[in-house]
């Protein structure tokens, strides 16, 4: 048994609709793959918008702490 929530986000081209006799299926692989690649690309860029600044912040903090500790060591002698 398939839950209704799983099929909610399914593209129209993949939905299971019965075909009348003598009609051809309109399954367009090119369109589906193009939509999938566009969707994955958008999700990847959304993740990068969050991850890259976080990584830059952490690396900057580590560099500042290292330079700060070496600078304090130089002052103390």
mmCIF file of C-alpha atoms in Angstrom:
data_model
loop_
_atom_site.group_PDB
_atom_site.id
_atom_site.type_symbol
_atom_site.label_atom_id
_atom_site.label_comp_id
_atom_site.label_asym_id
_atom_site.label_seq_id
_atom_site.Cartn_x
_atom_site.Cartn_y
_atom_site.Cartn_z
ATOM 1 C CA UNK A 1 0.000 0.000 0.000
ATOM 2 C CA UNK A 2 1.404 3.405 -0.985
ATOM 3 C CA UNK A 3 0.833 6.369 1.262
ATOM 4 C CA UNK A 4 -0.698 9.446 -0.341
ATOM 5 C CA UNK A 5 2.075 11.706 1.011
ATOM 6 C CA UNK A 6 4.727 9.930 -1.044
ATOM 7 C CA UNK A 7 2.981 10.685 -4.327
ATOM 8 C CA UNK A 8 2.281 14.293 -3.413
ATOM 9 C CA UNK A 9 5.508 15.729 -4.886
ATOM 10 C CA UNK A 10 5.588 13.437 -7.916
ATOM 11 C CA UNK A 11 5.789 15.266 -11.264
ATOM 12 C CA UNK A 12 2.733 15.015 -13.481
ATOM 13 C CA UNK A 13 4.652 13.080 -16.143
ATOM 14 C CA UNK A 14 5.331 10.291 -13.635
ATOM 15 C CA UNK A 15 1.871 10.033 -12.162
ATOM 16 C CA UNK A 16 0.054 6.786 -12.749
ATOM 17 C CA UNK A 17 -2.889 7.649 -14.958
ATOM 18 C CA UNK A 18 -4.527 4.939 -17.035
ATOM 19 C CA UNK A 19 -4.315 5.379 -20.794
ATOM 20 C CA UNK A 20 -7.211 4.782 -23.119
ATOM 21 C CA UNK A 21 -6.743 2.106 -25.728
ATOM 22 C CA UNK A 22 -4.835 3.278 -28.774
ATOM 23 C CA UNK A 23 -3.271 6.337 -27.112
ATOM 24 C CA UNK A 24 0.457 6.841 -26.700
ATOM 25 C CA UNK A 25 2.201 7.704 -23.467
ATOM 26 C CA UNK A 26 3.588 11.230 -23.125
ATOM 27 C CA UNK A 27 6.607 10.229 -21.067
ATOM 28 C CA UNK A 28 9.225 12.908 -21.843
ATOM 29 C CA UNK A 29 12.562 11.792 -20.409
ATOM 30 C CA UNK A 30 14.391 14.929 -21.559
ATOM 31 C CA UNK A 31 12.009 17.212 -19.715
ATOM 32 C CA UNK A 32 12.049 15.086 -16.572
ATOM 33 C CA UNK A 33 15.863 14.902 -16.491
ATOM 34 C CA UNK A 34 16.154 18.633 -17.138
ATOM 35 C CA UNK A 35 13.791 19.377 -14.257
ATOM 36 C CA UNK A 36 15.685 16.962 -12.001
ATOM 37 C CA UNK A 37 19.068 18.517 -12.793
ATOM 38 C CA UNK A 38 17.680 22.008 -12.242
ATOM 39 C CA UNK A 39 16.209 20.942 -8.916
ATOM 40 C CA UNK A 40 19.439 19.308 -7.722
ATOM 41 C CA UNK A 41 21.443 22.319 -8.861
ATOM 42 C CA UNK A 42 19.206 24.675 -6.903
ATOM 43 C CA UNK A 43 19.420 22.521 -3.785
ATOM 44 C CA UNK A 44 23.219 22.289 -4.072
ATOM 45 C CA UNK A 45 23.556 26.063 -4.339
ATOM 46 C CA UNK A 46 21.219 26.543 -1.366
ATOM 47 C CA UNK A 47 23.489 24.297 0.711
ATOM 48 C CA UNK A 48 26.616 26.098 -0.502
ATOM 49 C CA UNK A 49 25.109 29.456 0.500
ATOM 50 C CA UNK A 50 25.092 28.191 4.085
ATOM 51 C CA UNK A 51 28.227 26.039 4.194
ATOM 52 C CA UNK A 52 30.786 28.326 2.534
ATOM 53 C CA UNK A 53 30.342 31.290 4.920
ATOM 54 C CA UNK A 54 30.391 28.907 7.897
ATOM 55 C CA UNK A 55 33.648 27.331 6.725
ATOM 56 C CA UNK A 56 35.167 30.761 6.076
ATOM 57 C CA UNK A 57 34.199 31.849 9.592
ATOM 58 C CA UNK A 58 35.748 28.764 11.212
ATOM 59 C CA UNK A 59 38.960 28.991 9.165
ATOM 60 C CA UNK A 60 39.235 32.715 9.922
ATOM 61 C CA UNK A 61 38.795 32.079 13.638
ATOM 62 C CA UNK A 62 41.493 29.379 13.618
ATOM 63 C CA UNK A 63 43.932 31.627 11.754
ATOM 64 C CA UNK A 64 43.251 34.540 14.117
ATOM 65 C CA UNK A 65 43.778 32.379 17.187
ATOM 66 C CA UNK A 66 47.047 30.962 15.807
ATOM 67 C CA UNK A 67 48.405 34.420 14.958
ATOM 68 C CA UNK A 68 47.177 35.784 18.281
ATOM 69 C CA UNK A 69 48.911 33.070 20.288
ATOM 70 C CA UNK A 70 52.178 33.475 18.344
ATOM 71 C CA UNK A 71 51.984 37.264 18.756
ATOM 72 C CA UNK A 72 51.478 36.933 22.530
ATOM 73 C CA UNK A 73 54.416 34.509 22.715
ATOM 74 C CA UNK A 74 56.626 37.065 20.917
ATOM 75 C CA UNK A 75 55.619 39.815 23.356
ATOM 76 C CA UNK A 76 56.282 37.658 26.422
ATOM 77 C CA UNK A 77 59.730 36.852 25.155
#
